[in-house]
PDB file of C-alpha atoms in Angstrom:
ATOM      1  CA  MET A   5     -28.748 -68.291 -25.977  1.00  0.00           C
ATOM      2  CA  LYS A   6     -32.148 -68.277 -24.312  1.00  0.00           C
ATOM      3  CA  ASP A   7     -35.007 -66.219 -25.665  1.00  0.00           C
ATOM      4  CA  ASN A   8     -35.006 -62.688 -24.289  1.00  0.00           C
ATOM      5  CA  THR A   9     -38.121 -60.613 -24.844  1.00  0.00           C
ATOM      6  CA  PRO A  10     -38.068 -57.464 -22.657  1.00  0.00           C
ATOM      7  CA  GLN A  11     -41.058 -55.147 -22.748  1.00  0.00           C
ATOM      8  CA  TYR A  12     -38.815 -52.224 -23.657  1.00  0.00           C
ATOM      9  CA  THR A  13     -35.308 -52.452 -25.069  1.00  0.00           C
ATOM     10  CA  ASP A  14     -32.652 -50.186 -23.600  1.00  0.00           C
ATOM     11  CA  ILE A  15     -31.575 -46.696 -24.574  1.00  0.00           C
ATOM     12  CA  LYS A  16     -27.901 -46.097 -23.806  1.00  0.00           C
ATOM     13  CA  LYS A  17     -25.559 -43.142 -24.137  1.00  0.00           C
ATOM     14  CA  ALA A  18     -22.055 -43.181 -25.559  1.00  0.00           C
ATOM     15  CA  ARG A  19     -19.210 -41.005 -24.294  1.00  0.00           C
ATOM     16  CA  ASN A  20     -19.438 -38.784 -27.374  1.00  0.00           C
ATOM     17  CA  GLY A  21     -22.990 -37.712 -26.559  1.00  0.00           C
ATOM     18  CA  ILE A  22     -24.690 -40.106 -28.955  1.00  0.00           C
ATOM     19  CA  TRP A  23     -27.550 -42.235 -27.704  1.00  0.00           C
ATOM     20  CA  ALA A  24     -28.646 -45.622 -29.043  1.00  0.00           C
ATOM     21  CA  LYS A  25     -31.968 -47.441 -28.900  1.00  0.00           C
ATOM     22  CA  LEU A  26     -30.829 -51.058 -28.707  1.00  0.00           C
ATOM     23  CA  ASP A  27     -33.812 -52.804 -30.219  1.00  0.00           C
ATOM     24  CA  ASP A  28     -31.555 -55.709 -31.118  1.00  0.00           C
ATOM     25  CA  GLN A  29     -31.900 -56.726 -27.465  1.00  0.00           C
ATOM     26  CA  TYR A  30     -35.253 -58.254 -28.341  1.00  0.00           C
ATOM     27  CA  ARG A  31     -34.529 -61.926 -28.957  1.00  0.00           C
ATOM     28  CA  ILE A  32     -36.607 -64.995 -29.633  1.00  0.00           C
ATOM     29  CA  ALA A  33     -35.878 -68.280 -31.432  1.00  0.00           C
ATOM     30  CA  GLY A  34     -32.253 -67.292 -31.897  1.00  0.00           C
ATOM     31  CA  VAL A  35     -32.936 -64.123 -33.890  1.00  0.00           C
ATOM     32  CA  CYS A  36     -33.074 -60.568 -32.638  1.00  0.00           C
ATOM     33  CA  GLY A  37     -34.330 -57.083 -33.354  1.00  0.00           C
ATOM     34  CA  GLY A  38     -37.397 -55.035 -34.159  1.00  0.00           C
ATOM     35  CA  LYS A  39     -38.134 -57.012 -37.320  1.00  0.00           C
ATOM     36  CA  VAL A  40     -38.268 -60.185 -35.232  1.00  0.00           C
ATOM     37  CA  ARG A  41     -40.723 -58.567 -32.815  1.00  0.00           C
ATOM     38  CA  ALA A  42     -42.880 -57.412 -35.722  1.00  0.00           C
ATOM     39  CA  CYS A  43     -42.875 -60.794 -37.432  1.00  0.00           C
ATOM     40  CA  TRP A  44     -43.666 -62.579 -34.179  1.00  0.00           C
ATOM     41  CA  ALA A  45     -46.546 -60.162 -33.559  1.00  0.00           C
ATOM     42  CA  ILE A  46     -47.984 -60.906 -37.002  1.00  0.00           C
ATOM     43  CA  MET A  47     -47.785 -64.653 -36.342  1.00  0.00           C
ATOM     44  CA  GLN A  48     -49.320 -64.335 -32.876  1.00  0.00           C
ATOM     45  CA  ALA A  49     -52.175 -62.198 -34.205  1.00  0.00           C
ATOM     46  CA  ALA A  50     -53.023 -64.998 -36.659  1.00  0.00           C
ATOM     47  CA  GLY A  51     -53.681 -67.452 -33.844  1.00  0.00           C
ATOM     48  CA  ASN A  52     -52.471 -70.900 -34.831  1.00  0.00           C
ATOM     49  CA  PRO A  53     -51.365 -70.750 -38.482  1.00  0.00           C
ATOM     50  CA  LEU A  54     -50.872 -74.045 -40.302  1.00  0.00           C
ATOM     51  CA  GLY A  55     -47.709 -72.642 -41.838  1.00  0.00           C
ATOM     52  CA  VAL A  56     -46.155 -69.389 -42.984  1.00  0.00           C
ATOM     53  CA  VAL A  57     -45.047 -68.021 -46.337  1.00  0.00           C
ATOM     54  CA  THR A  58     -42.954 -64.973 -47.086  1.00  0.00           C
ATOM     55  CA  ALA A  59     -41.122 -63.233 -49.922  1.00  0.00           C
ATOM     56  CA  ALA A  60     -37.717 -61.650 -49.405  1.00  0.00           C
ATOM     57  CA  GLY A  61     -34.489 -60.689 -51.123  1.00  0.00           C
ATOM     58  CA  ARG A  62     -31.694 -63.245 -51.174  1.00  0.00           C
ATOM     59  CA  ALA A  63     -29.705 -61.301 -48.552  1.00  0.00           C
ATOM     60  CA  SER A  64     -32.721 -60.220 -46.519  1.00  0.00           C
ATOM     61  CA  VAL A  65     -32.984 -61.214 -42.873  1.00  0.00           C
ATOM     62  CA  GLN A  66     -36.749 -61.619 -43.183  1.00  0.00           C
ATOM     63  CA  ALA A  67     -36.622 -65.131 -44.611  1.00  0.00           C
ATOM     64  CA  THR A  68     -34.270 -66.222 -41.828  1.00  0.00           C
ATOM     65  CA  ILE A  69     -36.563 -64.698 -39.211  1.00  0.00           C
ATOM     66  CA  VAL A  70     -39.665 -66.369 -40.633  1.00  0.00           C
ATOM     67  CA  ALA A  71     -37.969 -69.767 -40.871  1.00  0.00           C
ATOM     68  CA  ARG A  72     -36.672 -69.663 -37.307  1.00  0.00           C
ATOM     69  CA  LEU A  73     -39.948 -68.447 -35.798  1.00  0.00           C
ATOM     70  CA  ALA A  74     -41.850 -71.111 -37.737  1.00  0.00           C
ATOM     71  CA  ALA A  75     -39.443 -73.752 -36.405  1.00  0.00           C
ATOM     72  CA  ARG A  76     -40.158 -72.522 -32.886  1.00  0.00           C
ATOM     73  CA  LEU A  77     -43.879 -72.974 -33.506  1.00  0.00           C
ATOM     74  CA  GLY A  78     -43.342 -76.334 -35.210  1.00  0.00           C
ATOM     75  CA  ILE A  79     -44.976 -75.278 -38.480  1.00  0.00           C
ATOM     76  CA  PRO A  80     -43.728 -75.210 -42.103  1.00  0.00           C
ATOM     77  CA  ALA A  81     -42.087 -72.120 -43.577  1.00  0.00           C
ATOM     78  CA  HIS A  82     -41.980 -71.371 -47.311  1.00  0.00           C
ATOM     79  CA  CYS A  83     -39.606 -68.588 -48.358  1.00  0.00           C
ATOM     80  CA  HIS A  84     -39.751 -67.163 -51.885  1.00  0.00           C
ATOM     81  CA  THR A  85     -36.782 -65.317 -53.336  1.00  0.00           C
ATOM     82  CA  ALA A  86     -34.900 -64.706 -56.571  1.00  0.00           C
ATOM     83  CA  THR A  87     -32.432 -66.985 -58.324  1.00  0.00           C
ATOM     84  CA  GLY A  88     -28.761 -66.167 -57.945  1.00  0.00           C
ATOM     85  CA  PRO A  89     -25.831 -67.075 -55.688  1.00  0.00           C
ATOM     86  CA  VAL A  90     -26.794 -68.665 -52.400  1.00  0.00           C
ATOM     87  CA  THR A  91     -26.382 -66.305 -49.441  1.00  0.00           C
ATOM     88  CA  LYS A  92     -25.756 -67.066 -45.789  1.00  0.00           C
ATOM     89  CA  GLU A  93     -29.327 -65.979 -45.090  1.00  0.00           C
ATOM     90  CA  MET A  94     -30.657 -68.531 -47.572  1.00  0.00           C
ATOM     91  CA  GLU A  95     -28.507 -71.235 -46.009  1.00  0.00           C
ATOM     92  CA  ASP A  96     -29.898 -70.324 -42.604  1.00  0.00           C
ATOM     93  CA  VAL A  97     -33.461 -70.750 -43.873  1.00  0.00           C
ATOM     94  CA  VAL A  98     -32.725 -74.312 -44.993  1.00  0.00           C
ATOM     95  CA  ALA A  99     -30.764 -75.074 -41.826  1.00  0.00           C
ATOM     96  CA  HIS A 100     -33.887 -74.285 -39.791  1.00  0.00           C
ATOM     97  CA  GLY A 101     -36.289 -76.372 -41.822  1.00  0.00           C
ATOM     98  CA  GLY A 102     -37.583 -73.734 -44.225  1.00  0.00           C
ATOM     99  CA  LEU A 103     -38.227 -74.442 -47.899  1.00  0.00           C
ATOM    100  CA  LEU A 104     -36.711 -72.089 -50.460  1.00  0.00           C
ATOM    101  CA  PHE A 105     -38.537 -71.292 -53.709  1.00  0.00           C
ATOM    102  CA  ARG A 106     -36.314 -69.412 -56.156  1.00  0.00           C
ATOM    103  CA  HIS A 107     -37.838 -67.534 -59.073  1.00  0.00           C
ATOM    104  CA  LYS A 108     -36.610 -66.223 -62.393  1.00  0.00           C
ATOM    105  CA  PRO A 109     -37.176 -63.426 -63.148  1.00  0.00           C
ATOM    106  CA  GLY A 110     -36.630 -62.469 -59.540  1.00  0.00           C
ATOM    107  CA  TYR A 111     -38.375 -59.109 -59.591  1.00  0.00           C
ATOM    108  CA  THR A 112     -39.934 -58.128 -56.283  1.00  0.00           C
ATOM    109  CA  ASN A 113     -43.473 -58.153 -57.668  1.00  0.00           C
ATOM    110  CA  VAL A 114     -42.897 -61.654 -59.061  1.00  0.00           C
ATOM    111  CA  ILE A 115     -41.717 -63.222 -55.814  1.00  0.00           C
ATOM    112  CA  ILE A 116     -44.479 -61.476 -53.868  1.00  0.00           C
ATOM    113  CA  CYS A 117     -47.085 -62.800 -56.285  1.00  0.00           C
ATOM    114  CA  ARG A 118     -45.696 -66.344 -56.068  1.00  0.00           C
ATOM    115  CA  ALA A 119     -45.583 -66.195 -52.271  1.00  0.00           C
ATOM    116  CA  MET A 120     -49.176 -64.992 -52.013  1.00  0.00           C
ATOM    117  CA  GLU A 121     -50.325 -67.741 -54.385  1.00  0.00           C
ATOM    118  CA  ASP A 122     -48.467 -70.310 -52.276  1.00  0.00           C
ATOM    119  CA  ALA A 123     -50.060 -69.046 -49.061  1.00  0.00           C
ATOM    120  CA  LYS A 124     -53.548 -69.140 -50.573  1.00  0.00           C
ATOM    121  CA  GLN A 125     -53.086 -72.601 -52.055  1.00  0.00           C
ATOM    122  CA  ASN A 126     -51.834 -74.127 -48.801  1.00  0.00           C
ATOM    123  CA  GLY A 127     -53.920 -72.120 -46.347  1.00  0.00           C
ATOM    124  CA  TYR A 128     -50.770 -70.668 -44.779  1.00  0.00           C
ATOM    125  CA  LEU A 129     -50.249 -67.248 -43.220  1.00  0.00           C
ATOM    126  CA  TYR A 130     -48.590 -64.770 -45.579  1.00  0.00           C
ATOM    127  CA  ILE A 131     -45.936 -62.600 -43.929  1.00  0.00           C
ATOM    128  CA  PRO A 132     -45.805 -59.469 -46.121  1.00  0.00           C
ATOM    129  CA  TYR A 133     -42.674 -58.482 -47.999  1.00  0.00           C
ATOM    130  CA  GLY A 134     -40.842 -55.917 -45.892  1.00  0.00           C
ATOM    131  CA  LEU A 135     -43.277 -56.667 -43.030  1.00  0.00           C
ATOM    132  CA  GLU A 136     -45.680 -54.152 -44.554  1.00  0.00           C
ATOM    133  CA  SER A 137     -48.390 -54.474 -41.929  1.00  0.00           C
ATOM    134  CA  PRO A 138     -50.084 -52.210 -39.348  1.00  0.00           C
ATOM    135  CA  ILE A 139     -49.207 -54.874 -36.781  1.00  0.00           C
ATOM    136  CA  ALA A 140     -45.506 -54.404 -37.528  1.00  0.00           C
ATOM    137  CA  VAL A 141     -45.860 -50.628 -37.326  1.00  0.00           C
ATOM    138  CA  LYS A 142     -47.509 -50.864 -33.901  1.00  0.00           C
ATOM    139  CA  ALA A 143     -44.821 -53.252 -32.639  1.00  0.00           C
ATOM    140  CA  THR A 144     -42.201 -50.565 -33.268  1.00  0.00           C
ATOM    141  CA  ALA A 145     -44.388 -47.669 -32.106  1.00  0.00           C
ATOM    142  CA  ASP A 146     -44.746 -49.329 -28.715  1.00  0.00           C
ATOM    143  CA  GLN A 147     -40.956 -49.092 -28.278  1.00  0.00           C
ATOM    144  CA  VAL A 148     -40.969 -45.274 -28.340  1.00  0.00           C
ATOM    145  CA  HIS A 149     -40.611 -45.030 -24.593  1.00  0.00           C
ATOM    146  CA  ASP A 150     -38.583 -42.892 -22.180  1.00  0.00           C
ATOM    147  CA  ILE A 151     -36.546 -41.069 -24.826  1.00  0.00           C
ATOM    148  CA  PRO A 152     -34.094 -38.851 -22.883  1.00  0.00           C
ATOM    149  CA  LYS A 153     -34.793 -35.130 -22.971  1.00  0.00           C
ATOM    150  CA  GLU A 154     -31.214 -34.556 -24.160  1.00  0.00           C
ATOM    151  CA  VAL A 155     -31.942 -36.297 -27.469  1.00  0.00           C
ATOM    152  CA  LYS A 156     -32.260 -33.773 -30.297  1.00  0.00           C
ATOM    153  CA  ARG A 157     -32.748 -36.074 -33.297  1.00  0.00           C
ATOM    154  CA  ILE A 158     -33.382 -39.703 -34.186  1.00  0.00           C
ATOM    155  CA  VAL A 159     -31.254 -41.355 -36.873  1.00  0.00           C
ATOM    156  CA  ILE A 160     -32.500 -44.631 -38.325  1.00  0.00           C
ATOM    157  CA  PRO A 161     -31.613 -46.862 -41.279  1.00  0.00           C
ATOM    158  CA  VAL A 162     -34.515 -47.104 -43.715  1.00  0.00           C
ATOM    159  CA  GLY A 163     -35.342 -50.095 -45.866  1.00  0.00           C
ATOM    160  CA  GLY A 164     -39.033 -50.348 -46.646  1.00  0.00           C
ATOM    161  CA  GLY A 165     -39.864 -47.644 -44.109  1.00  0.00           C
ATOM    162  CA  ILE A 166     -41.985 -49.728 -41.724  1.00  0.00           C
ATOM    163  CA  ASN A 167     -39.731 -49.208 -38.703  1.00  0.00           C
ATOM    164  CA  MET A 168     -39.568 -45.476 -39.369  1.00  0.00           C
ATOM    165  CA  ALA A 169     -43.354 -45.369 -39.649  1.00  0.00           C
ATOM    166  CA  GLY A 170     -43.564 -47.074 -36.274  1.00  0.00           C
ATOM    167  CA  VAL A 171     -41.181 -44.591 -34.674  1.00  0.00           C
ATOM    168  CA  LEU A 172     -43.245 -41.716 -36.083  1.00  0.00           C
ATOM    169  CA  HIS A 173     -46.464 -43.141 -34.658  1.00  0.00           C
ATOM    170  CA  GLY A 174     -44.763 -43.647 -31.311  1.00  0.00           C
ATOM    171  CA  LEU A 175     -43.549 -40.055 -31.278  1.00  0.00           C
ATOM    172  CA  GLN A 176     -47.034 -38.851 -32.147  1.00  0.00           C
ATOM    173  CA  ARG A 177     -48.587 -40.879 -29.351  1.00  0.00           C
ATOM    174  CA  THR A 178     -46.106 -39.619 -26.771  1.00  0.00           C
ATOM    175  CA  LEU A 179     -46.172 -36.033 -28.083  1.00  0.00           C
ATOM    176  CA  THR A 180     -42.409 -36.185 -28.629  1.00  0.00           C
ATOM    177  CA  PHE A 181     -41.932 -34.459 -31.957  1.00  0.00           C
ATOM    178  CA  LEU A 182     -38.248 -34.982 -32.663  1.00  0.00           C
ATOM    179  CA  PRO A 183     -36.815 -34.611 -36.165  1.00  0.00           C
ATOM    180  CA  ILE A 184     -35.795 -37.877 -37.830  1.00  0.00           C
ATOM    181  CA  LEU A 185     -32.937 -38.484 -40.234  1.00  0.00           C
ATOM    182  CA  GLY A 186     -33.543 -41.624 -42.248  1.00  0.00           C
ATOM    183  CA  ILE A 187     -30.589 -43.149 -44.070  1.00  0.00           C
ATOM    184  CA  GLN A 188     -32.040 -44.863 -47.129  1.00  0.00           C
ATOM    185  CA  ILE A 189     -30.602 -48.324 -47.681  1.00  0.00           C
ATOM    186  CA  GLY A 190     -32.046 -49.569 -50.944  1.00  0.00           C
ATOM    187  CA  SER A 191     -35.181 -48.405 -52.715  1.00  0.00           C
ATOM    188  CA  ASP A 192     -37.263 -45.285 -52.049  1.00  0.00           C
ATOM    189  CA  PRO A 193     -39.452 -45.771 -48.916  1.00  0.00           C
ATOM    190  CA  THR A 194     -41.799 -42.866 -49.705  1.00  0.00           C
ATOM    191  CA  LYS A 195     -44.711 -45.019 -50.863  1.00  0.00           C
ATOM    192  CA  ASN A 196     -44.741 -47.072 -47.672  1.00  0.00           C
ATOM    193  CA  LEU A 197     -44.341 -43.975 -45.492  1.00  0.00           C
ATOM    194  CA  ASP A 198     -47.333 -42.369 -47.204  1.00  0.00           C
ATOM    195  CA  LYS A 199     -49.311 -45.530 -46.474  1.00  0.00           C
ATOM    196  CA  PHE A 200     -48.178 -46.402 -42.940  1.00  0.00           C
ATOM    197  CA  ALA A 201     -46.742 -43.243 -41.325  1.00  0.00           C
ATOM    198  CA  PRO A 202     -48.762 -40.353 -39.836  1.00  0.00           C
ATOM    199  CA  PRO A 203     -49.874 -37.778 -42.456  1.00  0.00           C
ATOM    200  CA  PHE A 204     -47.434 -35.160 -41.143  1.00  0.00           C
ATOM    201  CA  TRP A 205     -44.342 -37.343 -41.589  1.00  0.00           C
ATOM    202  CA  ARG A 206     -42.723 -35.103 -44.221  1.00  0.00           C
ATOM    203  CA  GLY A 207     -42.586 -32.275 -41.706  1.00  0.00           C
ATOM    204  CA  MET A 208     -40.424 -34.364 -39.347  1.00  0.00           C
ATOM    205  CA  VAL A 209     -38.330 -36.511 -41.665  1.00  0.00           C
ATOM    206  CA  GLU A 210     -35.266 -35.962 -43.813  1.00  0.00           C
ATOM    207  CA  ILE A 211     -34.240 -38.916 -45.969  1.00  0.00           C
ATOM    208  CA  VAL A 212     -30.663 -39.172 -47.212  1.00  0.00           C
ATOM    209  CA  LYS A 213     -29.631 -41.991 -49.520  1.00  0.00           C
ATOM    210  CA  SER A 214     -26.586 -43.897 -48.328  1.00  0.00           C
ATOM    211  CA  ARG A 215     -23.510 -43.561 -50.513  1.00  0.00           C
ATOM    212  CA  TYR A 216     -23.081 -47.318 -50.213  1.00  0.00           C
ATOM    213  CA  LYS A 217     -24.931 -49.877 -52.329  1.00  0.00           C
ATOM    214  CA  TYR A 218     -27.423 -52.064 -50.489  1.00  0.00           C
ATOM    215  CA  SER A 219     -25.228 -55.126 -51.021  1.00  0.00           C
ATOM    216  CA  HIS A 220     -22.106 -53.417 -49.635  1.00  0.00           C
ATOM    217  CA  SER A 221     -21.154 -54.885 -46.276  1.00  0.00           C
ATOM    218  CA  LEU A 222     -19.740 -52.252 -43.916  1.00  0.00           C
ATOM    219  CA  GLN A 223     -18.166 -53.146 -40.603  1.00  0.00           C
ATOM    220  CA  GLY A 224     -18.926 -50.819 -37.712  1.00  0.00           C
ATOM    221  CA  GLY A 225     -19.849 -50.531 -34.081  1.00  0.00           C
ATOM    222  CA  LEU A 226     -21.189 -48.074 -31.527  1.00  0.00           C
ATOM    223  CA  PHE A 227     -19.494 -48.030 -28.082  1.00  0.00           C
ATOM    224  CA  GLY A 228     -18.499 -51.664 -28.530  1.00  0.00           C
ATOM    225  CA  HIS A 229     -21.877 -52.683 -29.926  1.00  0.00           C
ATOM    226  CA  THR A 230     -21.573 -54.502 -33.263  1.00  0.00           C
ATOM    227  CA  LEU A 231     -23.897 -53.126 -35.947  1.00  0.00           C
ATOM    228  CA  ASP A 232     -25.601 -54.835 -38.870  1.00  0.00           C
ATOM    229  CA  PRO A 233     -23.263 -54.468 -41.887  1.00  0.00           C
ATOM    230  CA  ILE A 234     -26.051 -53.829 -44.422  1.00  0.00           C
ATOM    231  CA  TYR A 235     -28.153 -51.357 -42.420  1.00  0.00           C
ATOM    232  CA  GLU A 236     -27.039 -49.846 -39.106  1.00  0.00           C
ATOM    233  CA  ALA A 237     -23.310 -49.598 -39.880  1.00  0.00           C
ATOM    234  CA  LYS A 238     -24.185 -47.227 -42.728  1.00  0.00           C
ATOM    235  CA  ILE A 239     -25.687 -44.594 -40.411  1.00  0.00           C
ATOM    236  CA  LEU A 240     -22.513 -44.117 -38.354  1.00  0.00           C
ATOM    237  CA  GLU A 241     -21.045 -41.341 -40.503  1.00  0.00           C
ATOM    238  CA  TYR A 242     -24.200 -39.242 -40.009  1.00  0.00           C
ATOM    239  CA  LEU A 243     -24.322 -39.338 -36.208  1.00  0.00           C
ATOM    240  CA  GLN A 244     -23.765 -36.168 -34.201  1.00  0.00           C
ATOM    241  CA  PRO A 245     -23.843 -35.390 -30.462  1.00  0.00           C
ATOM    242  CA  GLY A 246     -27.453 -35.344 -29.303  1.00  0.00           C
ATOM    243  CA  ASP A 247     -28.567 -37.984 -31.825  1.00  0.00           C
ATOM    244  CA  LEU A 248     -30.383 -41.181 -30.910  1.00  0.00           C
ATOM    245  CA  ALA A 249     -29.317 -43.992 -33.245  1.00  0.00           C
ATOM    246  CA  TRP A 250     -32.250 -46.382 -33.624  1.00  0.00           C
ATOM    247  CA  ILE A 251     -30.660 -49.836 -33.862  1.00  0.00           C
ATOM    248  CA  VAL A 252     -33.341 -52.036 -35.438  1.00  0.00           C
ATOM    249  CA  GLY A 253     -31.431 -55.314 -35.272  1.00  0.00           C
ATOM    250  CA  ILE A 254     -28.510 -57.403 -36.462  1.00  0.00           C
ATOM    251  CA  ARG A 255     -28.584 -60.496 -38.661  1.00  0.00           C
ATOM    252  CA  THR A 256     -27.497 -63.826 -37.208  1.00  0.00           C
ATOM    253  CA  THR A 257     -24.869 -64.172 -39.930  1.00  0.00           C
ATOM    254  CA  ALA A 258     -23.174 -61.027 -38.554  1.00  0.00           C
ATOM    255  CA  GLY A 259     -23.163 -62.178 -34.955  1.00  0.00           C
ATOM    256  CA  GLY A 260     -26.723 -61.345 -33.922  1.00  0.00           C
TER     257      GLY A 260
END
C-alpha cells in the first residue's frame, strides 16, 4: 500500500450514534496511526539524523514504527527492549532492518537508560519511550479539527497519556471543551498528563482502568473498522450514543 498522509484524518458516524476519529488513516512506510505521525514528526524535526534509537516494551508498536520509518530514511534503527519471548512486533523490527537489544532486568527505567546511552554513544536521535515529547503532543493536537456539534464526549484508550494530552491541547486551542473518558491500558498516565497536558486537564478527564490486562488481546471493530486488539478494542464496552471514539491506530500485526 502506498503512503497516505492526509492533513486531517476522517471523523465518521456509526448507525448507533457513535462517532469515530479514524487517525489510523494516517499511513507512511507501511505503518499507520497517530503514533506514526508523532514519531515521523520527531524525526523530521531532527533534520537528518545519522540513526535512531528507541526503548519500548516487547509488544509495543513503537519499535516497529521506528524501525520502519528508519528504513524509509535509509538510516540505522536500534530498538531496546526486555528479554522474554519474541513477539510479532520484535520480529517486524528485525524484518525491516532494525537491531534489537534485549536487557535483563527488563525494567522500563533500565531499557530507557540503555537506549539513551546508545544514542549518545553513536550520535543517533533518541525517540523517547512512549513518544514523550512536545512534538508528539502537537502532532495529535493538530488533529482536533471539525468535531461535530453532536459529539458529547470523547473516549480514548490511554497508554502513556501523550495522545490524550494532545487531544486536550487541541480542544483548548479550538475552545471545544468536551469531557474525555480515558480507558487506561497499562500503567497510570497521571504523571505524563501533569507534564504534557493543559493544567486544567483533571476538570475534563475521567480515567477508568480497563478490566483487561495490557497483554490481553481483544478482537473488536466499529462499523466494520477493525480495532487494535491491545488498545482500541478495549474501549468498545464504554461507548454510548454521542461519543467520539478516538482511534489512535492499529498495529501492522493486527492488519494495520
